[in-house]
Amino acid sequence: MGVFADHQPMFVEVETTTYCNRRCSYCPNSIYERGSRANEVRMPTELFEKVVTDLGGNNFCMQFSPHRYGEPLADPRMPDLLDLARAAMPLARIALYTNGDFLNPDLFDRLNRSVDAFVITQHGDTMPAGVRQTLDRFGGQHPKIRYKTAQDIQAQASNRAGIIPISYTRRSACGVVMNELHINAHGDLMLCCEDYLGKKTFGNIRDVTIEEAWNMPERMAVHRANVRGEFALDQCLSCGYGRMF
C-alpha cells in the first residue's frame, strides 16, 4: 500500500461502541434504541487495529475520530485503542469527541499522550464534574480542549437525514461523501455521518483495505453525483446537513 490514489479523506470516523449514556432530543438516540446499553455493539479490537494500520500504511495525515453516535469514553478500551491509533498513524490528527460525562483528570492524563484535540460538548445543564476538575487543574482552560454546550449544537442542528423533525433547507450540493469516511461498529462503510440507520453502505472494511474502500466505484459515483447536486438516495434528498469543503 502507498498513499491514497485520489485524495485522502479529510475525516475518518470509526465507531467503537454504539452505546451512549444520553438521550438528547436533537440526536436519533432519543428516538431509536440503537444507542442503549442493551443493544450495545463494540467494534472488535482487531478490526479497529486493521483500520488504523491501513490508514497509517497510506500515510494518513488528516483527522481521525473514534466516534459516531456512541459515547467513546463509555468504551473502557478507549485509552488503549487510541494508543494503537497513535502508534499506527503518527501523522494523523486524533480528535476525541465526547460528552465529557466519563472524563476525569486521571483519564485525561492517560488519553492526552495520544489525543491532539478534545472536543467536549456539555449536553446537560451543568458542566460534568470530571470536566470541571480537569479544567481547574489547568487554570480553567487547556490548549487541547474545545468546550461547547448543547446550545451550540442546537444552533447548527441537523435533521439527521430526515430523522429529527426540524425544519431544514437542503443544500444544492454536498461534499460529505467526497471528503469523509465513516465506519460503524460492525465494520460497515457508511454513506456518511448523517445516515444514522445505515440505509446505504458500501460493503465492510473486513473485506477491503482502506484504499480500496475509499476508491470504491459505487462510492465514487455517489459522491460525484452529490457534488453536482444530483441526489439519488432518499436520505440525501431529505438531509439538511450537506456541506462543501
Coordinates of C-alpha atoms in Angstrom, one line a residue:
M1 CA 0.0 0.0 0.0
G2 CA 1.0 3.6 -0.5
V3 CA -0.7 6.9 -0.4
F4 CA -4.4 7.2 -1.4
A5 CA -4.8 7.0 -5.2
D6 CA -7.0 10.1 -5.5
H7 CA -7.0 12.2 -2.3
Q8 CA -7.1 11.4 1.4
P9 CA -10.3 11.7 3.4
M10 CA -10.4 14.9 5.5
F11 CA -12.1 13.0 8.3
V12 CA -12.2 9.3 9.2
E13 CA -14.7 8.4 11.9
V14 CA -14.8 4.9 13.4
E15 CA -17.5 3.8 15.8
T16 CA -16.0 1.7 18.6
T17 CA -19.3 1.5 20.5
T18 CA -22.9 2.1 19.7
Y19 CA -23.7 2.9 23.4
C20 CA -24.4 6.4 24.6
N21 CA -25.5 7.3 28.2
R22 CA -27.5 10.3 27.0
R23 CA -30.8 10.7 25.1
C24 CA -30.6 14.2 23.7
S25 CA -33.7 15.4 21.8
Y26 CA -31.5 16.5 18.8
C27 CA -29.9 13.1 18.5
P28 CA -31.5 9.9 16.9
N29 CA -30.6 8.0 20.0
S30 CA -33.6 9.7 21.6
I31 CA -35.9 8.0 19.1
Y32 CA -34.2 4.7 18.4
E33 CA -32.8 2.1 20.9
R34 CA -29.6 1.6 18.9
G35 CA -27.7 3.5 21.5
S36 CA -29.0 1.7 24.5
R37 CA -26.7 -0.5 26.7
A38 CA -28.9 -3.5 26.0
N39 CA -28.2 -3.1 22.3
E40 CA -24.6 -2.2 22.5
V41 CA -22.2 -3.3 19.8
R42 CA -18.5 -2.8 20.1
M43 CA -16.1 -3.0 17.2
P44 CA -13.7 -5.8 17.7
T45 CA -10.2 -4.6 18.7
E46 CA -8.6 -6.4 15.8
L47 CA -10.9 -4.7 13.3
F48 CA -10.1 -1.3 14.8
E49 CA -6.4 -2.2 14.6
K50 CA -6.9 -3.1 10.9
V51 CA -8.4 0.2 10.1
V52 CA -5.7 2.3 11.8
T53 CA -3.0 0.1 10.4
D54 CA -4.4 0.5 6.9
L55 CA -4.6 4.3 7.4
G56 CA -1.1 4.5 8.7
G57 CA 0.2 2.5 5.8
N58 CA -1.3 5.1 3.5
N59 CA 0.5 7.9 5.3
F60 CA -2.9 9.3 6.6
C61 CA -2.3 12.8 7.9
M62 CA -5.8 14.2 8.3
Q63 CA -8.3 13.9 11.2
F64 CA -9.2 10.6 12.8
S65 CA -12.0 10.3 15.4
P66 CA -13.3 7.3 17.3
H67 CA -17.0 8.1 17.4
R68 CA -20.3 8.1 15.6
Y69 CA -23.4 8.1 17.7
G70 CA -22.0 6.3 20.7
E71 CA -20.0 7.9 23.5
P72 CA -16.4 6.9 23.0
L73 CA -15.4 7.3 26.7
A74 CA -18.1 4.8 27.6
D75 CA -15.9 2.2 25.9
P76 CA -13.4 1.1 28.5
R77 CA -10.9 0.2 25.8
M78 CA -10.6 3.7 24.6
P79 CA -7.2 4.7 26.0
D80 CA -5.7 1.5 24.6
L81 CA -7.4 1.9 21.3
L82 CA -6.1 5.5 21.0
D83 CA -2.6 4.3 21.8
L84 CA -3.0 1.8 18.9
A85 CA -4.2 4.6 16.7
R86 CA -1.3 6.9 17.6
A87 CA 1.3 4.3 17.0
A88 CA -0.2 3.3 13.7
M89 CA -0.9 6.8 12.4
P90 CA 1.9 9.1 13.6
L91 CA 0.9 11.8 11.1
A92 CA -2.8 11.9 11.8
R93 CA -4.6 14.5 13.9
I94 CA -6.6 12.4 16.5
A95 CA -9.6 14.3 17.8
L96 CA -11.8 12.8 20.6
Y97 CA -15.5 14.0 20.6
T98 CA -17.1 13.3 23.9
N99 CA -20.0 14.5 26.2
G100 CA -17.4 14.6 29.0
D101 CA -19.6 12.6 31.4
F102 CA -16.9 9.9 31.9
L103 CA -13.9 12.2 31.8
N104 CA -11.8 12.9 34.9
P105 CA -8.2 14.2 35.4
D106 CA -6.6 10.8 35.5
L107 CA -8.4 9.7 32.4
F108 CA -7.4 12.9 30.7
D109 CA -3.8 12.3 31.5
R110 CA -4.0 8.8 30.1
L111 CA -5.6 10.0 26.9
N112 CA -3.5 13.1 26.4
R113 CA -0.5 11.3 25.1
S114 CA -2.4 10.0 22.1
V115 CA -5.0 12.7 21.5
D116 CA -4.4 16.0 19.7
A117 CA -7.8 17.6 20.4
F118 CA -10.6 17.0 22.9
V119 CA -14.0 18.3 21.7
I120 CA -16.3 18.2 24.7
T121 CA -19.9 19.1 24.4
Q122 CA -22.0 19.7 27.5
H123 CA -25.4 18.2 26.9
G124 CA -26.8 18.7 30.4
D125 CA -27.5 21.9 32.3
T126 CA -24.1 22.0 34.0
M127 CA -20.5 21.1 33.2
P128 CA -19.7 17.5 34.2
A129 CA -17.8 17.4 37.5
G130 CA -14.9 15.5 36.0
V131 CA -14.5 18.0 33.2
R132 CA -14.5 20.9 35.8
Q133 CA -11.9 19.1 37.8
T134 CA -9.8 18.6 34.7
L135 CA -10.0 22.2 33.6
D136 CA -9.4 23.5 37.1
R137 CA -6.0 21.7 37.1
F138 CA -5.0 23.9 34.2
G139 CA -6.4 27.2 35.4
G140 CA -9.8 26.8 33.6
Q141 CA -8.6 26.0 30.1
H142 CA -6.3 23.7 28.2
P143 CA -4.9 24.2 24.6
K144 CA -6.2 20.8 23.5
I145 CA -9.7 21.2 24.9
R146 CA -12.6 22.9 22.9
Y147 CA -15.7 23.2 25.0
K148 CA -19.2 23.5 23.6
T149 CA -22.7 23.4 25.0
A150 CA -25.9 21.9 23.8
Q151 CA -27.0 25.3 22.6
D152 CA -24.0 25.4 20.3
I153 CA -25.2 22.1 18.8
Q154 CA -28.8 23.2 18.5
A155 CA -27.8 26.4 16.8
Q156 CA -26.4 24.3 13.9
A157 CA -28.9 21.4 14.4
S158 CA -29.1 18.7 11.7
N159 CA -32.3 16.8 10.9
R160 CA -30.1 13.6 10.5
A161 CA -31.2 12.9 7.0
G162 CA -34.9 13.4 7.9
I163 CA -35.0 11.5 11.3
I164 CA -35.1 14.6 13.6
P165 CA -38.3 16.6 13.0
I166 CA -36.9 20.1 12.5
S167 CA -37.2 22.5 9.6
Y168 CA -34.3 22.4 7.2
T169 CA -33.1 23.7 3.8
R170 CA -31.5 21.1 1.6
R171 CA -28.1 22.2 0.2
S172 CA -27.8 22.5 -3.5
A173 CA -24.7 20.2 -3.4
C174 CA -22.9 18.1 -0.8
G175 CA -19.3 17.1 -0.5
V176 CA -19.5 14.9 2.6
V177 CA -19.2 11.6 0.8
M178 CA -16.3 13.0 -1.2
N179 CA -14.4 14.1 1.9
E180 CA -15.2 11.8 4.7
L181 CA -15.1 8.1 5.5
H182 CA -17.4 6.6 8.2
I183 CA -17.2 3.1 9.6
N184 CA -19.7 1.7 12.1
A185 CA -19.1 -0.8 14.9
H186 CA -19.9 -3.7 12.6
G187 CA -17.3 -2.5 10.1
D188 CA -19.8 -1.3 7.5
L189 CA -18.7 1.5 5.3
M190 CA -21.4 4.1 5.8
L191 CA -22.8 6.6 3.4
C192 CA -22.0 9.5 5.8
C193 CA -22.3 10.7 9.4
E194 CA -26.0 11.6 8.9
D195 CA -27.2 8.2 7.8
Y196 CA -27.9 7.0 11.4
L197 CA -29.9 4.0 10.3
G198 CA -27.2 2.9 7.8
K199 CA -29.7 2.7 4.9
K200 CA -26.8 2.8 2.5
T201 CA -23.5 1.1 3.0
F202 CA -20.6 0.2 0.6
G203 CA -19.6 -3.2 1.9
N204 CA -17.5 -3.9 5.0
I205 CA -14.0 -2.9 6.0
R206 CA -13.2 -6.5 6.9
D207 CA -13.2 -7.4 3.2
V208 CA -11.3 -4.5 1.7
T209 CA -8.4 -2.2 2.5
I210 CA -9.0 1.4 3.4
E211 CA -7.6 2.5 0.0
E212 CA -10.0 0.1 -1.8
A213 CA -12.9 1.4 0.3
W214 CA -12.1 5.0 -0.4
N215 CA -11.8 4.5 -4.2
M216 CA -14.8 2.1 -4.5
P217 CA -16.5 2.8 -7.8
E218 CA -20.0 2.9 -6.2
R219 CA -19.0 5.3 -3.5
M220 CA -17.2 7.5 -6.0
A221 CA -20.3 7.6 -8.2
V222 CA -22.5 8.7 -5.2
H223 CA -20.0 11.5 -4.2
R224 CA -19.6 12.8 -7.8
A225 CA -23.4 13.0 -8.2
N226 CA -23.9 14.7 -4.8
V227 CA -21.2 17.3 -5.6
R228 CA -23.3 18.1 -8.7
G229 CA -26.4 18.3 -6.7
E230 CA -27.9 15.2 -8.4
F231 CA -29.1 13.5 -5.2
A232 CA -30.5 10.0 -5.9
L233 CA -30.6 8.5 -2.4
D234 CA -33.7 9.2 -0.2
Q235 CA -31.6 10.1 2.8
C236 CA -29.7 12.7 0.7
L237 CA -32.9 14.2 -0.6
S238 CA -34.2 14.6 2.9
C239 CA -31.0 15.9 4.5
G240 CA -30.4 19.5 5.7
Y241 CA -26.7 18.9 6.6
G242 CA -24.8 18.7 3.3
R243 CA -21.6 20.8 3.2
M244 CA -18.8 21.5 0.8
F245 CA -15.2 21.9 1.6

